[in-house]
Amino acid sequence: MTDLAVVHAVAVARPVPVRRGVAEPEMTTSATDTVAGASVDLLTTTYQAHYRALLRLAALLLDDLSSCEDVVQEAFIRVHAARRRVREPEKILAYLRQTVVNLSRSTLRRRILGLRLLPKPMPDMASAEEGAYDALERDQLKTALQSLQRRQREVLVLRYYADMTEAQVAELLGISVGAVKAYGSRGLAALRVLMESGNG
Amino acid sequence: MVEQRRPDDGAAVFPGPDGASAFPGPGDVSAFPGFPGPDGVSASPELDGAAARRGPEGGSGDSLWIEPTPAEPAPSWGEEQAVRALLHRAVTGVQPAADALARIQRAVPARRAHRRRVRVGALAAALVSAVAVPTLSSMGAFQLSDGSTSTGPVPALSSTSPGTGSAVPPSSESVAPVPAPGQGQPGSTSYGGGSASSSSAPPSANPTGSAPPSAAGSPTGVPDCGRGDLADGGTTALAPDQTGRVSGTIDVLNSSGHPCVLVQPGSVYAADSSGSPIQVVAHVVNDPAGSLLPNPAAIPALPRVMPAGSRYQLPWAWVPDQSCPTAPASPRASASPAATAAPASPGPAATGAASSSPPPTSPSPTQLPSTTITLSHRPLYAGSPVGTFAVTNTCPAGRLYVDPPLVGQ
């Protein structure tokens, strides 16, 4: 979590860099009342550390928020229900990311197959606080990301949102580092073209 | 908490005009935050910041982006940072659902329990099948009658008949179990008619033997048919038809002088003269042996108790392949001298009894070499074959079809 938070803060230079430290106090209080056991403690810790970032990762891979919640929650459940994985806390984030990516992929595939024809659009949650320009930019990015190739989108999101190295992305996606580089550069070029053409 | 976005978020990505000088290429800085937006948003502070960053290059960067770079150079640091900022900005509004943690906390133990149940269930299923499969097979999946599960295994060990030789090892042939009757549950209700009349044999000091076998009760007290109890009752065959198909029946006689319970109908196997196995299949209605054999679904189940002197018949049909000439040189069927008891009729003797009449017509050049098909029946899967029969001068390719056993006349 720390690397993510640091890079996040550096890259975006938020006024409040350590957001997660003070974030979601209501979550922690509501969570502690059902704590029962070490693994649940680990679950709560992991949740506080990674849930939001993973949710946003899924939000960049998917296009509706309810699917994102489903995907990330399912990833948490799967990873934490497997004792073998819980035994290695340092790898939990990697497991979670991989599961989120895989579940997002299968969610999109299901949607392509027509089981879910009408995804609910991402709710415009922050529209009250942000300007019309931000909303426009966000929508444009969402559209552009969705029109990228799947691999390109995954590489871009993992490289530049999750701030993983090329080697980490390669391992998570099960492709070579060279393929990650190629997907990344082509994805960047395609994204650039899409953003400049002002796709709507 | 609320993700409060400051208006200068985007501009803060880049340190400012002095930071822009560190960018390797002139066009890089205009990458994402500064894409030309609609007029209505030109007042946005971000766009202002982007324009300020663009600085001396002005709008000249656009043409650089349209040009695709074939060598795919590594993306510049500035562009990567721009994408990074863009991605982060785009999801700042995404917040976890309020009940997400509670849901996960509830679901994780449930999922663990579910996995445990699945594991336990799989283990239980494996145990059950490990126990049940040998039990079922020892009960006899091909059994003619029900209820006789406590009779134990086939007396295979005690059925080593001296001197028979049982010349053809079953492994070299295609052995098929006698098919079970296709009609309903095997039961003793079909026992009657001619078989009941033949039950007038003396009970031979067996008190239960006098009981009417048509009763559905279990024939306790009646011994199982041993290999020595069943003898060859004579094998009959019809002359081959136009396509070379030969059909007939194998008769098995209870020659023991007392009633016995037929635990297993046994097997049928066939081989050609070189010992190669011939496929033996259960007859179904629409197969090539269709008109030669009775409908297996219409054959009633054989009674479990074979009265002394009774017999059952096993209908069979030999059907050469389509590749064989349709008008073969009259393949002849000849019955083996099987009227005697079983030990007297081993397989090789039957083959040797093949008729010596030569094929009367000259075979066509494409005709496959003719051979002799030997079929045999082992009533209890063990011992020497009882119904050995040879079809001579027939095409070596083909199948043997068998029906469930009938009550013999």
XYZ file of C-alpha atoms in Angstrom:
609
model
C 0.000 0.000 0.000
C 2.777 2.332 0.841
C 4.370 2.457 -2.550
C 1.041 3.075 -4.115
C 0.248 5.834 -1.705
C 3.563 7.503 -2.098
C 3.590 7.494 -5.834
C 0.018 8.501 -5.837
C 0.804 11.445 -3.707
C 3.889 12.382 -5.646
C 2.384 12.001 -9.027
C -0.778 13.855 -8.375
C 0.639 16.071 -5.693
C -2.539 16.147 -3.757
C -2.892 18.729 -1.068
C -3.496 15.936 1.391
C -0.908 13.361 0.389
C -1.605 10.741 3.031
C -5.242 10.433 2.354
C -5.690 6.885 3.416
C -4.469 7.472 6.870
C -7.424 9.623 7.620
C -9.820 8.115 5.164
C -13.062 6.338 5.880
C -13.276 6.536 9.641
C -16.817 5.267 9.377
C -15.492 2.133 7.723
C -13.153 1.266 10.507
C -15.715 1.746 13.203
C -18.307 -0.289 11.414
C -15.789 -2.969 10.729
C -14.432 -3.574 14.164
C -17.682 -4.764 15.632
C -17.596 -7.985 13.664
C -13.949 -8.735 14.121
C -13.492 -12.322 15.097
C -10.100 -13.813 14.638
C -6.732 -13.037 13.220
C -7.688 -13.489 9.627
C -10.491 -11.012 9.991
C -8.074 -8.552 11.439
C -5.905 -9.086 8.446
C -8.953 -8.640 6.312
C -9.773 -5.334 7.902
C -6.209 -4.167 7.561
C -6.079 -5.183 3.966
C -9.376 -3.568 3.320
C -8.296 -0.272 4.741
C -5.034 -0.391 2.900
C -6.088 -1.534 -0.527
C -9.800 -1.591 -1.074
C -10.207 1.890 -2.428
C -7.235 1.673 -4.772
C -8.417 -1.675 -6.052
C -11.896 -0.328 -6.541
C -10.519 2.471 -8.617
C -8.357 0.059 -10.517
C -11.465 -1.897 -11.346
C -13.241 1.308 -12.236
C -10.624 1.966 -14.874
C -10.936 -1.536 -16.245
C -14.710 -1.712 -16.150
C -17.382 0.769 -16.908
C -19.967 0.544 -14.193
C -19.478 0.973 -10.517
C -21.624 -1.852 -9.279
C -19.551 -4.308 -11.239
C -16.453 -2.799 -9.729
C -17.737 -3.305 -6.232
C -18.697 -6.860 -7.060
C -15.347 -7.599 -8.596
C -13.262 -6.161 -5.792
C -15.354 -7.709 -3.084
C -15.167 -11.050 -4.776
C -11.422 -10.676 -5.028
C -11.192 -9.942 -1.330
C -13.367 -12.891 -0.519
C -11.439 -15.268 -2.690
C -8.036 -14.226 -1.518
C -8.983 -14.208 2.127
C -10.887 -17.431 2.009
C -7.764 -19.201 0.805
C -5.640 -19.805 3.838
C -2.665 -20.546 1.701
C -2.711 -17.009 0.403
C -3.461 -15.357 3.688
C -0.310 -16.924 5.074
C 1.749 -14.649 2.900
C 0.592 -11.155 3.768
C 3.240 -9.514 1.680
C 1.752 -11.053 -1.406
C -1.842 -10.242 -0.683
C -1.851 -7.076 -2.732
C -0.435 -8.940 -5.699
C -3.076 -11.633 -5.334
C -5.790 -9.050 -5.002
C -4.670 -7.147 -8.052
C -4.419 -10.238 -10.121
C -7.849 -11.397 -9.055
C -9.340 -8.000 -9.769
C -7.830 -7.963 -13.231
C -8.996 -11.478 -13.976
C -12.477 -10.887 -12.648
C -12.774 -7.640 -14.550
C -11.757 -9.424 -17.665
C -14.317 -12.141 -17.201
C -16.955 -9.579 -16.319
C -16.332 -7.779 -19.570
C -16.343 -11.058 -21.432
C -19.663 -12.002 -19.914
C -21.022 -8.682 -20.948
C -19.772 -9.173 -24.459
C -21.519 -12.491 -24.524
C -24.729 -10.633 -23.865
C -25.595 -11.823 -20.419
C -25.583 -8.289 -19.222
C -26.562 -6.110 -22.060
C -27.131 -2.839 -20.309
C -24.470 -1.962 -17.797
C -25.427 0.706 -15.403
C -23.400 3.800 -16.136
C -20.890 4.945 -13.617
C -22.671 7.292 -11.270
C -21.535 10.830 -11.421
C -20.554 10.928 -7.827
C -18.199 13.808 -7.689
C -19.957 16.031 -10.144
C -21.100 18.348 -7.445
C -17.583 19.063 -6.346
C -15.771 19.158 -9.572
C -16.093 21.283 -12.558
C -17.731 20.476 -15.811
C -14.328 20.198 -17.359
C -13.302 17.423 -15.022
C -16.462 15.516 -15.705
C -15.904 15.862 -19.397
C -12.327 14.747 -19.117
C -13.296 11.798 -16.983
C -15.970 10.669 -19.349
C -13.652 11.084 -22.275
C -10.990 9.016 -20.575
C -13.464 6.316 -19.688
C -14.646 6.122 -23.240
C -11.112 6.116 -24.541
C -10.042 3.410 -22.150
C -12.960 1.253 -23.070
C -12.168 1.527 -26.730
C -8.593 0.425 -26.215
C -7.616 -3.155 -26.644
C -8.078 -5.097 -23.463
C -4.396 -5.783 -22.965
C -3.471 -2.201 -23.672
C -5.990 -0.987 -21.165
C -4.781 -3.414 -18.546
C -1.149 -2.513 -19.070
C -1.834 1.187 -18.943
C -3.948 0.979 -15.844
C -1.544 -1.274 -14.018
C 1.509 0.684 -15.056
C 0.201 4.175 -14.511
C -2.576 3.869 -12.019
C -1.347 1.012 -9.863
C 2.250 2.152 -10.459
C 3.564 -1.287 -11.033
C 6.821 -1.893 -12.792
C 6.875 -3.465 -16.204
C 8.134 -6.683 -14.696
C 5.296 -6.752 -12.190
C 2.740 -6.117 -14.887
C 4.263 -8.826 -16.997
C 4.029 -11.289 -14.159
C 0.488 -10.356 -13.269
C -0.767 -10.569 -16.824
C 1.301 -13.600 -17.666
C 3.013 -11.971 -20.620
C 6.576 -10.986 -21.309
C 8.142 -7.687 -20.380
C 8.576 -6.909 -24.031
C 4.885 -7.426 -24.580
C 4.157 -5.126 -21.684
C 6.340 -2.474 -23.282
C 4.671 -2.897 -26.627
C 1.161 -2.841 -25.193
C 2.072 0.147 -23.097
C 3.504 2.247 -25.870
C 0.784 1.313 -28.317
C -1.836 1.884 -25.683
C -0.418 5.286 -24.903
C -0.401 6.213 -28.549
C -3.937 5.003 -29.035
C -5.095 6.770 -25.925
C -3.466 9.947 -27.070
C -5.181 9.800 -30.411
C -8.510 9.043 -28.801
C -8.231 11.839 -26.332
C -7.162 14.334 -28.928
C -9.860 13.414 -31.327
C -12.270 14.224 -28.552
C -14.231 11.057 -28.750
C -17.420 11.483 -26.996
C -15.273 11.396 3.563
C -15.635 13.372 0.407
C -13.030 13.473 -2.256
C -12.597 17.150 -2.438
C -10.839 18.003 -5.624
C -8.868 21.150 -5.746
C -9.034 23.132 -8.925
C -5.267 23.044 -9.257
C -5.019 19.281 -9.127
C -4.059 18.819 -12.686
C -1.713 21.680 -12.849
C 0.084 20.446 -9.816
C 1.241 17.388 -11.672
C 3.810 19.401 -13.388
C 5.996 21.547 -11.323
C 5.470 24.519 -13.499
C 7.306 26.258 -16.280
C 10.645 25.480 -14.775
C 9.771 21.817 -14.632
C 8.802 21.845 -18.253
C 12.320 22.557 -19.208
C 13.316 19.164 -17.939
C 11.107 17.361 -20.422
C 13.078 15.770 -23.180
C 10.847 16.676 -26.066
C 9.050 19.833 -26.834
C 5.749 18.147 -27.491
C 5.632 15.929 -24.492
C 4.264 18.372 -22.060
C 1.150 18.946 -24.040
C 0.245 15.311 -23.827
C -2.930 14.817 -21.891
C -3.889 17.615 -19.629
C -3.689 20.024 -22.475
C -5.747 18.324 -25.106
C -7.945 20.820 -26.823
C -11.222 20.930 -25.074
C -14.504 22.459 -26.034
C -14.891 26.132 -25.853
C -17.148 26.022 -22.899
C -14.438 24.773 -20.625
C -11.747 27.105 -21.706
C -12.139 28.976 -18.477
C -11.139 25.966 -16.484
C -8.054 26.545 -14.416
C -6.632 23.280 -15.606
C -6.718 24.336 -19.166
C -5.106 27.561 -18.165
C -2.400 25.682 -16.460
C -1.892 23.482 -19.420
C -1.655 26.414 -21.706
C 0.873 27.948 -19.414
C 2.882 24.788 -19.459
C 2.728 24.582 -23.151
C 4.357 27.942 -23.129
C 6.693 28.754 -25.951
C 5.791 25.711 -28.046
C 2.252 26.852 -28.314
C -0.002 24.540 -30.259
C 2.755 23.050 -32.301
C 2.569 19.782 -30.400
C -0.574 18.557 -32.066
C 1.011 17.601 -35.305
C 3.612 15.617 -33.455
C 1.002 13.384 -31.912
C -0.816 12.553 -35.062
C 2.345 11.188 -36.553
C 2.558 7.544 -35.541
C 5.990 6.435 -34.577
C 6.763 3.101 -36.160
C 9.638 2.258 -33.889
C 7.460 2.675 -30.824
C 9.958 4.482 -28.677
C 9.603 4.288 -24.987
C 7.034 6.775 -23.786
C 8.526 9.864 -22.402
C 8.497 10.569 -18.764
C 6.248 13.551 -19.179
C 3.644 11.627 -21.051
C 3.687 8.863 -18.503
C 3.199 11.351 -15.746
C 0.382 12.918 -17.656
C -1.363 9.596 -18.061
C -0.757 8.822 -14.442
C -2.393 12.017 -13.377
C -5.228 11.555 -15.790
C -5.977 8.086 -14.556
C -5.914 9.129 -10.963
C -8.064 12.139 -11.601
C -10.602 10.074 -13.427
C -11.374 7.851 -10.469
C -11.155 10.245 -7.603
C -14.887 10.161 -7.305
C -15.013 6.413 -6.915
C -15.688 5.557 -3.310
C -16.263 2.225 -1.668
C -19.772 1.298 -0.769
C -20.556 1.849 2.844
C -21.210 -1.792 3.573
C -18.335 -3.219 1.577
C -16.184 -4.274 4.472
C -19.076 -5.738 6.382
C -20.101 -7.718 3.355
C -16.623 -9.065 2.845
C -16.315 -9.911 6.504
C -19.489 -11.894 6.355
C -18.640 -13.570 3.093
C -15.142 -14.783 3.884
C -16.134 -17.277 6.599
C -19.077 -18.343 4.485
C -16.800 -18.975 1.550
C -14.422 -20.919 3.718
C -17.244 -23.036 5.018
C -18.452 -23.561 1.510
C -15.040 -24.697 0.398
C -14.830 -27.014 3.339
C -18.206 -28.468 2.489
C -17.154 -28.954 -1.093
C -13.980 -30.683 -0.005
C -15.802 -32.875 2.458
C -18.427 -33.659 -0.120
C -15.859 -34.631 -2.681
C -14.133 -36.813 -0.152
C -17.398 -38.438 0.814
C -18.279 -39.019 -2.797
C -14.923 -40.623 -3.392
C -15.380 -42.835 -0.367
C -18.880 -43.821 -1.352
C -17.853 -44.693 -4.860
C -14.823 -46.560 -3.607
C -17.088 -48.675 -1.475
C -20.072 -48.887 -3.743
C -18.448 -49.719 -7.020
C -16.872 -52.991 -5.930
C -20.054 -53.860 -4.094
C -22.186 -53.205 -7.113
C -19.905 -55.073 -9.422
C -19.891 -58.026 -7.086
C -23.645 -57.887 -7.087
C -23.435 -58.208 -10.809
C -24.424 -55.375 -13.009
C -25.329 -57.843 -15.717
C -27.329 -60.003 -13.512
C -30.493 -61.424 -14.906
C -32.422 -61.334 -11.721
C -32.616 -59.182 -8.703
C -32.218 -59.923 -5.049
C -29.561 -62.546 -5.241
C -26.899 -60.262 -4.027
C -25.876 -62.399 -1.125
C -24.857 -65.272 -3.260
C -21.270 -64.229 -3.335
C -18.911 -64.166 -6.230
C -18.991 -66.407 -9.187
C -17.396 -69.724 -8.342
C -14.617 -69.044 -10.689
C -11.957 -70.609 -8.555
C -13.778 -73.873 -8.141
C -14.693 -74.221 -11.768
C -11.432 -75.441 -13.122
C -12.689 -78.263 -15.181
C -10.111 -80.952 -15.761
C -9.150 -81.791 -19.240
C -11.218 -79.286 -21.107
C -8.320 -77.051 -21.817
C -10.692 -74.228 -22.679
C -8.361 -73.708 -25.488
C -9.093 -70.159 -26.511
C -8.023 -67.749 -23.854
C -10.622 -65.077 -23.398
C -8.086 -62.331 -23.624
C -7.499 -63.025 -27.264
C -11.097 -62.663 -28.143
C -13.719 -60.074 -27.850
C -15.727 -61.006 -24.845
C -19.021 -59.341 -24.236
C -21.434 -59.965 -21.429
C -24.748 -61.325 -22.354
C -27.031 -58.347 -22.572
C -29.656 -57.913 -19.966
C -33.244 -57.845 -21.054
C -34.245 -54.405 -22.085
C -37.698 -54.678 -20.669
C -38.226 -53.245 -17.265
C -36.824 -54.684 -14.138
C -35.558 -58.169 -14.147
C -37.909 -60.224 -12.142
C -39.262 -63.639 -11.862
C -42.754 -62.682 -12.917
C -42.020 -63.693 -16.438
C -41.401 -67.143 -15.370
C -44.180 -69.247 -16.696
C -45.446 -70.848 -19.815
C -43.181 -73.442 -21.206
C -40.661 -73.070 -18.491
C -43.187 -73.664 -15.806
C -44.282 -76.799 -17.499
C -40.749 -78.000 -17.549
C -40.488 -77.544 -13.847
C -42.054 -80.909 -13.421
C -38.625 -82.280 -12.883
C -38.240 -84.128 -9.629
C -37.213 -81.923 -6.785
C -34.379 -84.322 -6.144
C -34.385 -84.037 -2.404
C -34.339 -80.334 -2.545
C -37.336 -79.173 -0.597
C -37.424 -75.721 -2.000
C -37.145 -76.959 -5.506
C -40.771 -77.900 -5.486
C -41.836 -74.402 -4.740
C -43.323 -72.681 -7.723
C -40.512 -70.644 -9.099
C -42.873 -68.045 -10.381
C -43.166 -66.669 -6.902
C -41.284 -63.470 -6.560
C -39.725 -64.498 -3.305
C -36.051 -65.049 -3.091
C -35.086 -68.609 -3.909
C -33.300 -69.291 -0.693
C -32.120 -72.792 -0.484
C -31.754 -73.264 -4.203
C -28.065 -73.524 -5.000
C -26.440 -71.354 -7.547
C -25.821 -72.863 -10.896
C -22.283 -74.096 -10.978
C -20.303 -74.582 -14.076
C -20.904 -78.283 -14.008
C -24.637 -77.752 -13.782
C -24.944 -76.085 -17.139
C -24.382 -77.963 -20.308
C -24.566 -77.305 -23.949
C -28.125 -77.702 -25.064
C -27.338 -77.639 -28.727
C -26.655 -74.750 -30.970
C -28.818 -74.054 -33.947
C -28.257 -71.803 -36.875
C -30.101 -70.741 -39.953
C -28.549 -70.730 -43.369
C -26.848 -67.508 -44.353
C -29.010 -64.999 -46.115
C -28.213 -62.975 -49.202
C -25.797 -60.709 -47.439
C -24.017 -63.468 -45.629
C -25.679 -62.927 -42.307
C -26.001 -65.995 -40.136
C -28.244 -66.202 -37.124
C -29.035 -68.813 -34.574
C -29.275 -69.563 -30.910
C -27.004 -71.021 -28.305
C -28.873 -73.277 -25.908
C -27.758 -73.834 -22.362
C -29.273 -76.710 -20.442
C -29.512 -77.253 -16.732
C -28.236 -80.766 -16.728
C -27.626 -81.031 -13.030
C -30.874 -82.734 -12.178
C -31.877 -80.124 -9.633
C -32.996 -76.510 -9.879
C -30.347 -73.902 -9.596
C -30.156 -70.159 -9.525
C -28.605 -68.558 -12.531
C -26.484 -65.884 -10.986
C -24.773 -64.643 -14.087
C -25.752 -65.071 -17.673
C -22.132 -65.151 -18.651
C -20.406 -63.868 -21.671
C -20.290 -64.312 -25.389
C -17.100 -64.058 -27.316
C -16.016 -64.517 -30.855
C -12.812 -64.854 -32.759
C -11.770 -65.582 -36.263
C -9.661 -68.512 -37.270
C -6.445 -66.696 -36.548
C -7.565 -65.938 -33.039
C -8.174 -62.240 -33.622
C -11.113 -60.960 -31.658
C -14.415 -60.157 -33.263
C -16.521 -57.427 -31.847
C -19.557 -58.638 -29.957
C -22.283 -56.103 -29.374
C -25.699 -56.189 -27.838
C -28.445 -56.169 -30.367
C -30.613 -53.097 -30.639
C -33.641 -52.632 -32.780
C -32.203 -50.772 -35.733
C -28.825 -52.327 -36.073
C -27.729 -54.399 -39.080
C -28.939 -57.568 -37.428
C -32.385 -56.100 -37.084
C -34.531 -58.613 -38.855
C -32.598 -61.632 -37.694
C -32.995 -61.236 -33.976
C -35.999 -60.602 -31.791
C -36.443 -57.162 -30.415
C -34.423 -57.111 -27.187
C -36.967 -54.862 -25.566
C -39.616 -57.475 -26.079
C -37.668 -60.269 -24.472
C -38.880 -60.957 -20.972
C -36.444 -61.347 -18.201
C -35.167 -64.792 -17.620
C -36.299 -66.427 -14.416
C -33.676 -66.716 -11.800
C -34.301 -70.295 -11.005
C -33.540 -72.747 -13.724
C -35.540 -75.892 -13.074
C -33.853 -79.145 -13.752
C -33.848 -79.923 -17.421
C -34.792 -76.407 -18.458
C -32.782 -74.402 -20.843
C -32.274 -70.915 -22.016
C -31.418 -69.705 -25.448
C -29.111 -66.977 -26.499
C -29.996 -65.533 -29.895
C -27.057 -64.379 -31.946
C -26.429 -63.085 -35.399
C -23.244 -62.759 -37.379
C -23.272 -59.785 -39.733
C -20.338 -59.285 -42.081
C -19.276 -55.774 -42.806
C -20.530 -53.704 -45.676
C -17.060 -53.861 -47.175
C -17.502 -57.521 -47.706
C -18.983 -58.673 -50.974
C -22.710 -58.709 -50.746
C -23.080 -62.046 -52.458
C -20.368 -64.139 -50.910
C -19.674 -67.585 -51.977
C -22.317 -69.034 -49.744
C -20.704 -68.993 -46.382
C -21.738 -72.118 -44.767
C -22.712 -72.548 -41.241
C -22.118 -75.797 -39.591
C -23.027 -76.682 -36.121
C -20.417 -78.039 -33.879
C -21.029 -81.433 -32.404
C -22.240 -79.780 -29.317
C -25.039 -82.030 -28.312
C -22.886 -83.467 -25.603
C -22.027 -81.859 -22.346
C -19.899 -78.838 -22.060
C -16.520 -80.320 -21.348
C -16.761 -82.339 -24.497
C -17.017 -79.337 -26.745
C -14.071 -77.013 -26.380
C -13.447 -74.322 -28.890
C -10.874 -75.939 -31.098
C -12.995 -79.014 -31.575
C -15.770 -76.874 -32.916
C -13.497 -75.124 -35.297
C -12.219 -78.367 -36.508
C -15.736 -79.422 -37.251
C -16.103 -76.801 -39.875
C -17.556 -78.132 -43.007
C -15.160 -79.001 -45.692
C -17.335 -78.007 -48.578
C -15.400 -75.597 -50.752
C -16.879 -72.350 -51.920
C -18.771 -73.198 -55.046
C -18.300 -70.008 -56.934
C -15.139 -68.207 -57.652
C -14.792 -65.204 -55.438
C -14.559 -61.803 -56.955
C -11.083 -60.298 -56.971
C -12.001 -57.748 -54.392
C -13.320 -60.268 -51.994
C -11.728 -60.364 -48.627
C -10.238 -63.671 -47.634
C -12.817 -65.888 -46.152
C -12.354 -67.192 -42.696
C -14.125 -69.049 -39.980
C -15.766 -67.232 -37.147
C -15.970 -69.097 -33.889
C -18.341 -67.940 -31.256
C -18.681 -69.336 -27.793
C -20.671 -68.758 -24.704
C -19.458 -69.077 -21.169
C -22.522 -69.222 -18.972
C -20.922 -68.075 -15.765
C -18.032 -66.056 -17.090
C -15.934 -69.021 -16.179
C -15.218 -72.564 -17.144
C -15.229 -73.932 -20.582
C -17.462 -72.564 -23.277
C -20.683 -74.406 -23.832
C -22.160 -73.047 -27.004
C -19.374 -73.144 -29.475
C -20.269 -72.542 -33.041
C -18.412 -71.836 -36.220
C -19.439 -69.855 -39.244
C -17.232 -70.908 -42.084
C -16.177 -69.240 -45.279
C -17.352 -65.881 -44.265
C -15.904 -62.470 -44.416
C -13.510 -61.873 -41.536
C -14.810 -58.364 -40.924
C -18.060 -58.038 -39.150
C -19.814 -58.044 -35.860
C -21.581 -60.522 -33.726
C -24.867 -59.352 -32.287
C -26.410 -61.009 -29.299
C -29.757 -60.716 -27.607
C -30.682 -61.234 -24.001
C -31.350 -64.849 -23.203
C -34.737 -66.327 -23.854
C -36.474 -69.074 -22.025
C -35.775 -72.144 -24.057
C -38.368 -74.510 -25.341
